[in-house]
mmCIF file of C-alpha atoms and ligand atoms in Angstrom:
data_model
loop_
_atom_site.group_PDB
_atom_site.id
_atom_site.type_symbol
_atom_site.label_atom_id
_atom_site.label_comp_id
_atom_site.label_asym_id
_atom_site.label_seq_id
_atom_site.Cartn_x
_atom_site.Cartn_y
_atom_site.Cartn_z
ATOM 1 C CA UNK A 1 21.360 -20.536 -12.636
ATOM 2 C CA UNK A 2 18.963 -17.709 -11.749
ATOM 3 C CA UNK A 3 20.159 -14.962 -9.537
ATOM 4 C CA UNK A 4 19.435 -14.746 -6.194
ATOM 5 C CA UNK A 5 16.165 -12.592 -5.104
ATOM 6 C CA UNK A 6 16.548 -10.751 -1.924
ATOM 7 C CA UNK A 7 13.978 -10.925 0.583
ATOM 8 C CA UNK A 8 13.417 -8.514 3.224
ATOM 9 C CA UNK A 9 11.501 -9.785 6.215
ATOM 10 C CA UNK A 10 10.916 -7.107 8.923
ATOM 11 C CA UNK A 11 10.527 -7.690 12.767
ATOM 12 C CA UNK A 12 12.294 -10.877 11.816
ATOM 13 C CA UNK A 13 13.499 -12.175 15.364
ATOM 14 C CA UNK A 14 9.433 -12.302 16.390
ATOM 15 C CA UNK A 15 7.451 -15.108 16.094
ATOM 16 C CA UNK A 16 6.002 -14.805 13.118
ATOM 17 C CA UNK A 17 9.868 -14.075 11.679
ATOM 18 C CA UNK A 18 11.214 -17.444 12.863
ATOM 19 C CA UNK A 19 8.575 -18.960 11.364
ATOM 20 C CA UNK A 20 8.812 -17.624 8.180
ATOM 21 C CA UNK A 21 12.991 -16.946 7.224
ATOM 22 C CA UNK A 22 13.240 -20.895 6.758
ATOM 23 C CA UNK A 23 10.574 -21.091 4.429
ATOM 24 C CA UNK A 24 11.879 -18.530 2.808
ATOM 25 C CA UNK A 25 15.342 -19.949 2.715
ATOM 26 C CA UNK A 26 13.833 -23.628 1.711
ATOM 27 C CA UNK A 27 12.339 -21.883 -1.677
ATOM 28 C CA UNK A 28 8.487 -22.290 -0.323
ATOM 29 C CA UNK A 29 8.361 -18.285 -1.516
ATOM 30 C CA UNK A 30 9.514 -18.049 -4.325
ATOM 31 C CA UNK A 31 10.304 -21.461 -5.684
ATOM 32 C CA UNK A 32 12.892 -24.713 -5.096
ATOM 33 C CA UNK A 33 15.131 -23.423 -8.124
ATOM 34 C CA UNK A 34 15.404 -19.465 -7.289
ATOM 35 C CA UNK A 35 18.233 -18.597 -5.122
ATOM 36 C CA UNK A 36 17.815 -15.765 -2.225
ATOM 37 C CA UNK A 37 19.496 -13.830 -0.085
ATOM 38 C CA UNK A 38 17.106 -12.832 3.241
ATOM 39 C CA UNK A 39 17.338 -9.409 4.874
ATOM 40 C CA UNK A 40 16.495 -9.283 8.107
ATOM 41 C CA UNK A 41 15.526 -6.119 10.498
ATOM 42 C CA UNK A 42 14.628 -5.716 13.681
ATOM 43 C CA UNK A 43 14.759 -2.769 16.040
ATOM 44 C CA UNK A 44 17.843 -2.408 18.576
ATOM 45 C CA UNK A 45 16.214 -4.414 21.627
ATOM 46 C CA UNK A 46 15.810 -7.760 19.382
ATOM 47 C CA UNK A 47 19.423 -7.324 17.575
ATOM 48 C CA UNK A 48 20.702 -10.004 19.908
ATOM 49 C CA UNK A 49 17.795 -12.099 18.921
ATOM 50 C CA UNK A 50 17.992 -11.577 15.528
ATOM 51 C CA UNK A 51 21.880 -12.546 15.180
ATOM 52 C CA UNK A 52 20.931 -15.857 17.076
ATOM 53 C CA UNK A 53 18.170 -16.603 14.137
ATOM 54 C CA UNK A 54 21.083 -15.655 11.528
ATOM 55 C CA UNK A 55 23.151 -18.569 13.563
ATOM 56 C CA UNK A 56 20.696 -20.906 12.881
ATOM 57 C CA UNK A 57 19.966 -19.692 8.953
ATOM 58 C CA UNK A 58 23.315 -20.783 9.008
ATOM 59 C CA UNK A 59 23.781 -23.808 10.657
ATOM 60 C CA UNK A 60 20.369 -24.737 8.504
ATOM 61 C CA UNK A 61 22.700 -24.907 5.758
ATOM 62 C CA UNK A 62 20.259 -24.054 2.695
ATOM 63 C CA UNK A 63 21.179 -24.872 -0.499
ATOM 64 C CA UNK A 64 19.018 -21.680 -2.210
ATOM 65 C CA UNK A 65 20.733 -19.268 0.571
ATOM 66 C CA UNK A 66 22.920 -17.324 -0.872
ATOM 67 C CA UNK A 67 23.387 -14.540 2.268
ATOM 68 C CA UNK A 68 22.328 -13.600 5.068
ATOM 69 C CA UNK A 69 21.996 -9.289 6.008
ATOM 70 C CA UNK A 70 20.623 -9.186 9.784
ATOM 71 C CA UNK A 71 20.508 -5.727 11.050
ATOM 72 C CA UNK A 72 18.906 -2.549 12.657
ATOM 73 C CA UNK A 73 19.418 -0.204 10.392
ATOM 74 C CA UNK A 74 16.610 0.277 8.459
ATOM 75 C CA UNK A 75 18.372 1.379 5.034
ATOM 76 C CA UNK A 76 20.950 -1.433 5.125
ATOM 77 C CA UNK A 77 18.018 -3.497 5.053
ATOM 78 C CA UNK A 78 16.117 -2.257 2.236
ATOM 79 C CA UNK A 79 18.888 -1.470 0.148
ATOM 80 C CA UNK A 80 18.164 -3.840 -3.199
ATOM 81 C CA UNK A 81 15.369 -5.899 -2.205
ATOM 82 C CA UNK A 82 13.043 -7.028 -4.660
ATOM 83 C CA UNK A 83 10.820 -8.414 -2.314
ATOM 84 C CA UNK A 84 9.598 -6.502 1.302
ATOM 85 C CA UNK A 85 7.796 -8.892 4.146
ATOM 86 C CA UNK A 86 6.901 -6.130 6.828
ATOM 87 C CA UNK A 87 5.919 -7.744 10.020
ATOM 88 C CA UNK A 88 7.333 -6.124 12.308
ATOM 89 C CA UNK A 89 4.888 -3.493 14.226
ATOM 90 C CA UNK A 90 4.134 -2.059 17.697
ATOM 91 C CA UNK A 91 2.320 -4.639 19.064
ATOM 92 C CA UNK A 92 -1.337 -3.570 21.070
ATOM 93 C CA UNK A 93 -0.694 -3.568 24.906
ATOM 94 C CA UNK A 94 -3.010 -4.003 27.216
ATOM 95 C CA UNK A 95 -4.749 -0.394 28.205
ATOM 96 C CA UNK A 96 -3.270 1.077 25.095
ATOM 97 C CA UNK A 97 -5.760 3.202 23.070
ATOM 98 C CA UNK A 98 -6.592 2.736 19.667
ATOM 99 C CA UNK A 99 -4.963 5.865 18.805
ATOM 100 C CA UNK A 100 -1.803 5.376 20.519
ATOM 101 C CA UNK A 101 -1.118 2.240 18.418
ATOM 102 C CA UNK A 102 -1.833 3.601 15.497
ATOM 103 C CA UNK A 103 0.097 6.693 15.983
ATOM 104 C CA UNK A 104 3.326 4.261 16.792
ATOM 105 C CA UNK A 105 2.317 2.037 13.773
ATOM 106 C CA UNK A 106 1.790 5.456 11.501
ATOM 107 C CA UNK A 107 5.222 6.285 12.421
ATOM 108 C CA UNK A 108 7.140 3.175 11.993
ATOM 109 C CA UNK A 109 5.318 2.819 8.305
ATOM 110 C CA UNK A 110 6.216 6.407 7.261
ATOM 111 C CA UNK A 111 9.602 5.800 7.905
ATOM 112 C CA UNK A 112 10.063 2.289 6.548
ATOM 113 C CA UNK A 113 8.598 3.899 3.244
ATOM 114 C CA UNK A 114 11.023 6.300 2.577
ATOM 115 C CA UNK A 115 13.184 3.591 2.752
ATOM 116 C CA UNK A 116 11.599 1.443 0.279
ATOM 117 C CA UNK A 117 11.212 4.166 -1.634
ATOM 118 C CA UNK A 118 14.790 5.593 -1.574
ATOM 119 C CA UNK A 119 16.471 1.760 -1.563
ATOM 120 C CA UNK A 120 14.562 -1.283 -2.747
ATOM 121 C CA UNK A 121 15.067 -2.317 -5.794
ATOM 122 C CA UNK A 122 12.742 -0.856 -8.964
ATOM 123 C CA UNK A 123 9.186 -2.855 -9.014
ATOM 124 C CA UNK A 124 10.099 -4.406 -5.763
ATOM 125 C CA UNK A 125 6.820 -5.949 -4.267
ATOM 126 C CA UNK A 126 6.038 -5.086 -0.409
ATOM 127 C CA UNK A 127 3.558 -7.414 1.606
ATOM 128 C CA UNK A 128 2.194 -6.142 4.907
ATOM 129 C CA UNK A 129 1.627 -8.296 7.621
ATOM 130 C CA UNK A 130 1.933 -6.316 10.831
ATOM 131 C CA UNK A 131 -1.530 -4.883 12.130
ATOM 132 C CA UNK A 132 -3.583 -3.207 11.807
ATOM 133 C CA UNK A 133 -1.903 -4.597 7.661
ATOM 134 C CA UNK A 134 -4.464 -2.589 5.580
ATOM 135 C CA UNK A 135 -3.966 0.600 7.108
ATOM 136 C CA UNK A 136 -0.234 0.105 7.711
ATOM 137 C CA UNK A 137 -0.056 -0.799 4.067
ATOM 138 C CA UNK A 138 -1.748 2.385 3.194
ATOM 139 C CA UNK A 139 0.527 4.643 5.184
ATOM 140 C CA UNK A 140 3.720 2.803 3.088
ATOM 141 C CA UNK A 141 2.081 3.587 -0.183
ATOM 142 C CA UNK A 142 1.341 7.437 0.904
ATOM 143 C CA UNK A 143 4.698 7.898 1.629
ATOM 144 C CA UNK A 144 6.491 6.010 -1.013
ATOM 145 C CA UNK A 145 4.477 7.955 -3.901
ATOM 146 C CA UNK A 146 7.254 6.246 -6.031
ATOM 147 C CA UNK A 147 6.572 2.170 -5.510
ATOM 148 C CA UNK A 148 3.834 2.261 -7.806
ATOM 149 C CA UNK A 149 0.427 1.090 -5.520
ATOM 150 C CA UNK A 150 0.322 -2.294 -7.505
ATOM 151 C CA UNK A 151 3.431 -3.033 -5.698
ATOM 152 C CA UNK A 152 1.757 -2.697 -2.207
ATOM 153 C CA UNK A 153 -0.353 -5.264 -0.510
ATOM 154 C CA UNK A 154 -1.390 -6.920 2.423
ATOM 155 C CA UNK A 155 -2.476 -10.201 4.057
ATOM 156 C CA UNK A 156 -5.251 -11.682 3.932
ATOM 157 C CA UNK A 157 -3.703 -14.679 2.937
ATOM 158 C CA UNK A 158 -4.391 -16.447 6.390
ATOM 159 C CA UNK A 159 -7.580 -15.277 6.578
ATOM 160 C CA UNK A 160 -8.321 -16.931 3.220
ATOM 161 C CA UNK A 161 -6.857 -19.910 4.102
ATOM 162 C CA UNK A 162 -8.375 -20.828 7.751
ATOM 163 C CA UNK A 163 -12.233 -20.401 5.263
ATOM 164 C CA UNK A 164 -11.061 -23.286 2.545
ATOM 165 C CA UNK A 165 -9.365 -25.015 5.950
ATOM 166 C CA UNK A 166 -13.003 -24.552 7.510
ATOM 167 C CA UNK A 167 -14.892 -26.042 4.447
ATOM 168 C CA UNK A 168 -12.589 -28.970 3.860
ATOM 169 C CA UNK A 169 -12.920 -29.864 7.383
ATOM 170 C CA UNK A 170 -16.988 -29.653 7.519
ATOM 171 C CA UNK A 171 -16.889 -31.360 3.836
ATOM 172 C CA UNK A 172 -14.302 -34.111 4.908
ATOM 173 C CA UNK A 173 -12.615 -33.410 1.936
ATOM 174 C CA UNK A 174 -8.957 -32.458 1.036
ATOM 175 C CA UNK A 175 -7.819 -28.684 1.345
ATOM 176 C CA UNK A 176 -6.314 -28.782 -1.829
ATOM 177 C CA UNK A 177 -9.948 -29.605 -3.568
ATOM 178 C CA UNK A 178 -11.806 -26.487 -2.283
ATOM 179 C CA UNK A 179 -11.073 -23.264 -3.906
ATOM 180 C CA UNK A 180 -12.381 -19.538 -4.728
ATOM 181 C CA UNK A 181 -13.565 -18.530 -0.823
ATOM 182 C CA UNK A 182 -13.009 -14.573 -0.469
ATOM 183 C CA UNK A 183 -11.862 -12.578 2.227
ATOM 184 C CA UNK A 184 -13.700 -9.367 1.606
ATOM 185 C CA UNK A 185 -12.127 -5.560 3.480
ATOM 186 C CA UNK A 186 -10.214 -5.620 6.306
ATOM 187 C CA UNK A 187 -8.342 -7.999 7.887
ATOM 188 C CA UNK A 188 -9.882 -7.518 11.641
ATOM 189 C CA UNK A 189 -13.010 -9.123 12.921
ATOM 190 C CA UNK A 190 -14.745 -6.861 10.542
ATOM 191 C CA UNK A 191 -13.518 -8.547 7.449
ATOM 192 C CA UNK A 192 -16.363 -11.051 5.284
ATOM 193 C CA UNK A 193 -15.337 -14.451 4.806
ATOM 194 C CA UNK A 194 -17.514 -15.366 1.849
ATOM 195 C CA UNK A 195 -18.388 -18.764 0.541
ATOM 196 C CA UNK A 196 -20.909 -17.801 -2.751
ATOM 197 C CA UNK A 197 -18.164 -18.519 -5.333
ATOM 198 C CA UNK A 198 -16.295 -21.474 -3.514
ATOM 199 C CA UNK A 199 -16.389 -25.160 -4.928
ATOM 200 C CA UNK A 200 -15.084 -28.068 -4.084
ATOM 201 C CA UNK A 201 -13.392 -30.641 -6.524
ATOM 202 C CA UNK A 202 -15.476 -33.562 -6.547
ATOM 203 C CA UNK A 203 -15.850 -37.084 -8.457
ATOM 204 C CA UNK A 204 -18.540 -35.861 -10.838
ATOM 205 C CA UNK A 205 -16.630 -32.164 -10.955
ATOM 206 C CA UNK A 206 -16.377 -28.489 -9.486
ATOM 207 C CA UNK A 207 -19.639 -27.870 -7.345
ATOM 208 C CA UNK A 208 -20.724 -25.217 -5.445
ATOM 209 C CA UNK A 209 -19.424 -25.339 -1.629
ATOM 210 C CA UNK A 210 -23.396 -24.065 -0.520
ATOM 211 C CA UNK A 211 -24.713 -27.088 -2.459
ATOM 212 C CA UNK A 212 -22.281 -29.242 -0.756
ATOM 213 C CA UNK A 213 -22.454 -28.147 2.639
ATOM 214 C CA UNK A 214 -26.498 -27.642 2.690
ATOM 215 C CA UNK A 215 -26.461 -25.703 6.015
ATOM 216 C CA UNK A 216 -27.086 -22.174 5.131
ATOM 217 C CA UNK A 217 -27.098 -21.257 8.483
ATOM 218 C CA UNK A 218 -23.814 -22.576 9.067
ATOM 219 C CA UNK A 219 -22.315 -21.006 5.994
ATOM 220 C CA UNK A 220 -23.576 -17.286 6.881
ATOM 221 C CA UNK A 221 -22.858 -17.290 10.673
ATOM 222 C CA UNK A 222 -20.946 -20.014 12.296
ATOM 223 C CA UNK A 223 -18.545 -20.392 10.002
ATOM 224 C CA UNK A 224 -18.014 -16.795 9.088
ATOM 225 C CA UNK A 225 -17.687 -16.017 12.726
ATOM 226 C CA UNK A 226 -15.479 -18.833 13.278
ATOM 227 C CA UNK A 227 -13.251 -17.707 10.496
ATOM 228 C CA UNK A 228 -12.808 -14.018 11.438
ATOM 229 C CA UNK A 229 -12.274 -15.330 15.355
ATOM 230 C CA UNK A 230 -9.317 -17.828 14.583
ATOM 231 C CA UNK A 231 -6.999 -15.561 15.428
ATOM 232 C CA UNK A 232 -8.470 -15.232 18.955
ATOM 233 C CA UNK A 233 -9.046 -19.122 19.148
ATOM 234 C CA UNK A 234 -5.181 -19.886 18.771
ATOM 235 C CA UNK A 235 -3.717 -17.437 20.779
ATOM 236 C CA UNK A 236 -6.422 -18.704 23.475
ATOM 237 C CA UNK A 237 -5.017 -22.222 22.599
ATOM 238 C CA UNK A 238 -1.366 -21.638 22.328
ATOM 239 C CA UNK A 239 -1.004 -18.576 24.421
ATOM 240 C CA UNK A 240 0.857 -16.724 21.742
ATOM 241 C CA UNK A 241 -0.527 -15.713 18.578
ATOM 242 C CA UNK A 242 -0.795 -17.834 15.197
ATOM 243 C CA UNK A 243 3.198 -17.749 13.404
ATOM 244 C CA UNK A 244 3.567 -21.015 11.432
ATOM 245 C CA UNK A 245 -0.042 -20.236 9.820
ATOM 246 C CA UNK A 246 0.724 -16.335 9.367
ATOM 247 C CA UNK A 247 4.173 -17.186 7.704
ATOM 248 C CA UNK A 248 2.710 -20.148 5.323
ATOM 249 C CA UNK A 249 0.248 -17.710 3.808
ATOM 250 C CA UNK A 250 2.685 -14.862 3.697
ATOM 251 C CA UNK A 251 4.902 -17.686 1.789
ATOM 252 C CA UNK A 252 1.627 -18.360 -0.309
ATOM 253 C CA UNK A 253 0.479 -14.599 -1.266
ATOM 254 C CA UNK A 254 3.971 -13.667 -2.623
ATOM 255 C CA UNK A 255 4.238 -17.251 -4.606
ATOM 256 C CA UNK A 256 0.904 -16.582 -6.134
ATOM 257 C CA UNK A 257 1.621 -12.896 -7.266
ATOM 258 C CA UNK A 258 5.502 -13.577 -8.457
ATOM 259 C CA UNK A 259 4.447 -17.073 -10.400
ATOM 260 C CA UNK A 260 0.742 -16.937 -10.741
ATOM 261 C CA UNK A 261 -2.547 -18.291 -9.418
ATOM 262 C CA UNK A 262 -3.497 -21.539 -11.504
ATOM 263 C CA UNK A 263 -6.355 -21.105 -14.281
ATOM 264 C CA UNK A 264 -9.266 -21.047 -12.739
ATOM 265 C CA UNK A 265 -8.416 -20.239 -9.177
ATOM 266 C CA UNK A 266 -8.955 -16.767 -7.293
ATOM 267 C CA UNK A 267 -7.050 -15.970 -3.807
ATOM 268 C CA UNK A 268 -7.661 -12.778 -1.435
ATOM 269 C CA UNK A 269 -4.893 -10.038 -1.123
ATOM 270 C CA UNK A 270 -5.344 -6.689 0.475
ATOM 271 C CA UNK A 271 -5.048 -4.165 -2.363
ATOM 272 C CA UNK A 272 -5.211 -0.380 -3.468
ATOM 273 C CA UNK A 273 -8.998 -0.409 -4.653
ATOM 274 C CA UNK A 274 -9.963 1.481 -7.946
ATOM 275 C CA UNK A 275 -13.632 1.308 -7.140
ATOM 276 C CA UNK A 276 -14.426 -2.061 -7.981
ATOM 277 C CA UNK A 277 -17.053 -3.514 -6.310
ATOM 278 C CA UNK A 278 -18.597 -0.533 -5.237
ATOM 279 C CA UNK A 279 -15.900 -0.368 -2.640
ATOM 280 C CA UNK A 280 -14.474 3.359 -1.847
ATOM 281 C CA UNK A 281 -11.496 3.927 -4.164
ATOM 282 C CA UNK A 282 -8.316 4.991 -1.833
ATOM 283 C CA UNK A 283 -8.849 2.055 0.658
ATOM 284 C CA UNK A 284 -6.649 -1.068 0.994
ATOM 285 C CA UNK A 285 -9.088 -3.509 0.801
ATOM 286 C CA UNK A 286 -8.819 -7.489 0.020
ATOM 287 C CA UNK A 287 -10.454 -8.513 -2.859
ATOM 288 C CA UNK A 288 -10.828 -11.821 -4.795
ATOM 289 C CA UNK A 289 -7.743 -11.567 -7.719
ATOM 290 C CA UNK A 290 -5.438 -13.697 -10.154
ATOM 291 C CA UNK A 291 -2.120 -13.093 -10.400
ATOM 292 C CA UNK A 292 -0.024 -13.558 -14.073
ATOM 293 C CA UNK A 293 3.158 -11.752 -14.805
ATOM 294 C CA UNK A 294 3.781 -10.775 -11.670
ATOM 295 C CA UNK A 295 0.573 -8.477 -11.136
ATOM 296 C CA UNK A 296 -2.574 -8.985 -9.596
ATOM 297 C CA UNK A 297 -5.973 -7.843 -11.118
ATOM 298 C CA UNK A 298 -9.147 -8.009 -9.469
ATOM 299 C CA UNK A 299 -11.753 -10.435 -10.471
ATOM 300 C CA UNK A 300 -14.800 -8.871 -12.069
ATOM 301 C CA UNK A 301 -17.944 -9.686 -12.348
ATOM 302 C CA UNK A 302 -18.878 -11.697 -9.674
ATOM 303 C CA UNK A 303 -22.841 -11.277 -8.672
ATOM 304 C CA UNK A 304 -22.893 -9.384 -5.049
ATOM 305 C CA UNK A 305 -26.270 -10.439 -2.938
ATOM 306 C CA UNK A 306 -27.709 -8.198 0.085
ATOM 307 C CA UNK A 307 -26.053 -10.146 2.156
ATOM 308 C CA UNK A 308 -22.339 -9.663 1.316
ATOM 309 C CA UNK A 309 -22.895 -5.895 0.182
ATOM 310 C CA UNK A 310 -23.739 -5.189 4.157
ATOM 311 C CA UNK A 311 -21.081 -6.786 5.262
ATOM 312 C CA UNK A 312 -18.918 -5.666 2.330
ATOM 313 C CA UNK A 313 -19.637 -1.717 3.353
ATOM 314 C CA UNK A 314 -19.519 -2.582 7.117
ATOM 315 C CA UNK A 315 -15.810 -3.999 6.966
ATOM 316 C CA UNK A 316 -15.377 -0.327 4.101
ATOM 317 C CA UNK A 317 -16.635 1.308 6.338
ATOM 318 C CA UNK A 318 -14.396 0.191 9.240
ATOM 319 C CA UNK A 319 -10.851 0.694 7.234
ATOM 320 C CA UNK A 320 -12.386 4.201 6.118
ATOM 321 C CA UNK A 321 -12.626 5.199 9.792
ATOM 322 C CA UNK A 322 -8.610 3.432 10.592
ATOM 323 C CA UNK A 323 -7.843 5.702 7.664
ATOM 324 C CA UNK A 324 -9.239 8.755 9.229
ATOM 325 C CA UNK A 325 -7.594 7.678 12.230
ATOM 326 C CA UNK A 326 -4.229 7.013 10.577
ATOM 327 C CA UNK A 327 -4.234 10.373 9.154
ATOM 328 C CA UNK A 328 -5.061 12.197 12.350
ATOM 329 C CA UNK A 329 -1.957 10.733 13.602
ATOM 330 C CA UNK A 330 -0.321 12.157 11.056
ATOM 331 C CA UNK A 331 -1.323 16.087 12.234
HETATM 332 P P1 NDP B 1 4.532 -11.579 15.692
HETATM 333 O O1 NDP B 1 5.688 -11.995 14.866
HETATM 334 O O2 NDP B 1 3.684 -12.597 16.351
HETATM 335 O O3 NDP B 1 3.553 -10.641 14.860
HETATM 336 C C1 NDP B 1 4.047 -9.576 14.077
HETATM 337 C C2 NDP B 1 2.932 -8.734 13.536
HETATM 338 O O4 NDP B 1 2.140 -9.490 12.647
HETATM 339 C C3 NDP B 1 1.989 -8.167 14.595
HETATM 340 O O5 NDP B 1 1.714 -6.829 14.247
HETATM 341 C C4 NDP B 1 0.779 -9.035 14.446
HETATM 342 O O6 NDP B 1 -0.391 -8.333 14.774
HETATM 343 C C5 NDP B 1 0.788 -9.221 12.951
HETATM 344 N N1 NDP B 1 -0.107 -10.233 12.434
HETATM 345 C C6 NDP B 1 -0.860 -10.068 11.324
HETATM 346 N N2 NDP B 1 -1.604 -11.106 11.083
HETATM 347 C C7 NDP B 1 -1.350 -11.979 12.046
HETATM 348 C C8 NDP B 1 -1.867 -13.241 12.327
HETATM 349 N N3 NDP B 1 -2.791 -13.777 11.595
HETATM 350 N N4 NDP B 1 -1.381 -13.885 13.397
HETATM 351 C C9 NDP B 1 -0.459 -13.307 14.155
HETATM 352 N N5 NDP B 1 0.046 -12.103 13.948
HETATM 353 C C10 NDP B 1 -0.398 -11.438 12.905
HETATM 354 O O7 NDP B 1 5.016 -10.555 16.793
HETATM 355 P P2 NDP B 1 6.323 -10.536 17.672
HETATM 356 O O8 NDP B 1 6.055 -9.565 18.745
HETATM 357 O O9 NDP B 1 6.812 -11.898 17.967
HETATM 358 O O10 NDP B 1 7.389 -9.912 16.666
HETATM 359 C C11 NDP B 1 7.325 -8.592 16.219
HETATM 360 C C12 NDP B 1 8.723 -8.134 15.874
HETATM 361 O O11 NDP B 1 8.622 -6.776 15.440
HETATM 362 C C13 NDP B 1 9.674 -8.162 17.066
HETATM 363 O O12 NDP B 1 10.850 -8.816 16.683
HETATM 364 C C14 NDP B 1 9.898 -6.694 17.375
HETATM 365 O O13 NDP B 1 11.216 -6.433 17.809
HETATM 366 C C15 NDP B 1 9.638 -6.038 16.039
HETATM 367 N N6 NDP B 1 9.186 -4.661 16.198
HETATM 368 C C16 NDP B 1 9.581 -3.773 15.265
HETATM 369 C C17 NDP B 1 9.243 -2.452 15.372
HETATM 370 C C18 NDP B 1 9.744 -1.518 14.347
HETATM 371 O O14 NDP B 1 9.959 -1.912 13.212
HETATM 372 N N7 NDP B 1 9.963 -0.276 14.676
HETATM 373 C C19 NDP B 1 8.419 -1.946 16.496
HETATM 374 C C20 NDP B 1 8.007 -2.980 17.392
HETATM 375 C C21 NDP B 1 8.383 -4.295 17.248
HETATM 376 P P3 NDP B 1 -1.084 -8.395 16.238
HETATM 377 O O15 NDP B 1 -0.195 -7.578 17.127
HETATM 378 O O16 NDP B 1 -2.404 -7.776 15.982
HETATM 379 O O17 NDP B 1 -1.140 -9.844 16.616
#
């Protein structure tokens, strides 16, 4: 039998927390045959909360869950995790500036990352999801100079998946058949949903999703706009924002990277860029990449039109600015 993984999910009694832990506990992470043990923290407010969803971890009675660490204190919580979910973030308030959430989000990052740094276990992988996730994600590598930047990621997961959910819907065809869309930069409205390397599976094989769909208008406003505003649409919808979605690609990016994207299929993840692309070197940016061994490389080579370089440099250009923001908060 394989030894259990530990999981730490942050800001685990929120929504998108309660969502996830039981997918995490049911082996939808990291696979039906690997055992975990989930650590959970939340700040001293939500402890209450966050017993109750330990309760129910363990009245779920989960054959791959092994233990259960639910806590506030933010080294108990790292100590020995191989794998870091970090959702939990100061949330934007109404009237708040930009500036002040960043500075609380700045904060709460920096600390969390000495943590990591000082506690996790060695090559443990971290996967922000709290916003604003690239430049959170940033601030944790900066200030866990140890966690090599490989190690540090975040979501664009969902973002990813509402585009192939967008196609298959307009296509009538399955999900599962339409691969290879790209979530370019950040993951705010700024970020580029593109479709110029997508294809669906079809009877007479893989074809291109613009040759399929036939509605280049569609494909380079509508749907883009659609797919950057989903967020938006479901908390209009549901009056809270998206959790079951969030968690299932959370679930989703850290399966991919631990056991590998299938031959022939890329997925988006915000990552430390090297340059590629053209994009600034320093940023966290998401990119197209395959996973194998446990790390992620970038997919090279793909041809760039006009097109996607403007909106590739506008979304840069926006997480350059949220970095010069982050580090002003940092004076
Ligand atoms: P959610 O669980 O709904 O969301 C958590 C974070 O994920 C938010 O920052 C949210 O950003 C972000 N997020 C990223 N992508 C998505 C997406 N596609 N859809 C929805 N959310 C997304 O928030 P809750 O308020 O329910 O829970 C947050 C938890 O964090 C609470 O338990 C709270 O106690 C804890 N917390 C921890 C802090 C700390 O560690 N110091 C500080 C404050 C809270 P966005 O806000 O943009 O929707």
């Amino acid at each position: 039998a394989k030894e259990p993984m530990r999981v730490l999910v942050t800001g685990a009694a929120g929504q998108i927390g309660y969502a996830l832990v039981p997918m995490i506990a049911r082996g939808i992470m990291l696979g039906a045959d690997q055992p975990v043990i989930l650590h959970m923290l939340d700040i001293p407010p939500a402890a209450e909360a966050l017993n109750g969803v330990k309760m129910e971890l363990v009245d779920a009675a989960f054959p791959l869950l092994k233990g259960v660490v639910a806590t506030t204190d933010v080294v108990e919580a790292c100590t020995g995790v191989n794998v870091a979910v970090m959702v939990g973030g100061f949330p934007r308030k109404e009237g708040m500036e930009r500036k002040d959430v960043m500075s609380k989000n700045v904060s709460i990052y920096k600390s969390q990352a000495s943590a990591l740094e000082a506690h996790a276990a060695p090559n443990c992988k971290v996967l922000v999801v709290a916003n604003p996730a690239n430049t959170n994600a940033l601030i944790l590598k900066e200030f866990a100079p140890s966690i090599p930047e490989k190690n540090i990621s975040c979501l664009t997961r969902l973002d990813h998946n509402r585009a192939l959910g967008q196609i298959s819907e307009r296509l009538d065809v399955q999900v599962s058949d339409v691969k290879n869309v790209i979530i370019w930069g950040n993951h705010s409205s700024s970020q580029y949903p593109d479709v110029n390397h997508a294809t669906v599976k079809t009877s007479s094989g893989e074809k291109p999703v613009r040759e399929l769909v036939k509605d280049d208008e569609w494909l380079n406003a509508g749907f883009i706009a659609t797919v950057q505003q989903r967020g938006a649409a479901i908390i209009k919808a549901r009056k809270l924002s998206s959790a079951l979605s969030a968690a299932s690609s959370a679930c989703d990016h850290i399966r991919d990277w631990v056991l590998g994207t299938p031959e022939g299929t890329f997925v988006s993840m915000g990552v430390y860029s090297d340059g590629s692309y053209g994009v600034p070197a320093g940023l966290i940016y998401s990119f197209p990449v395959t996973c194998c061994g446990g790390e992620w490389t970038i997919v090279q080579g793909l041809p760039i039109d006009e097109f996607s370089r403007k909106k590739m440099d506008a979304t840069a250009q926006e997480l350059s600015e949220e970095k010069a923001l982050a580090y002003s908060c940092l004076e």
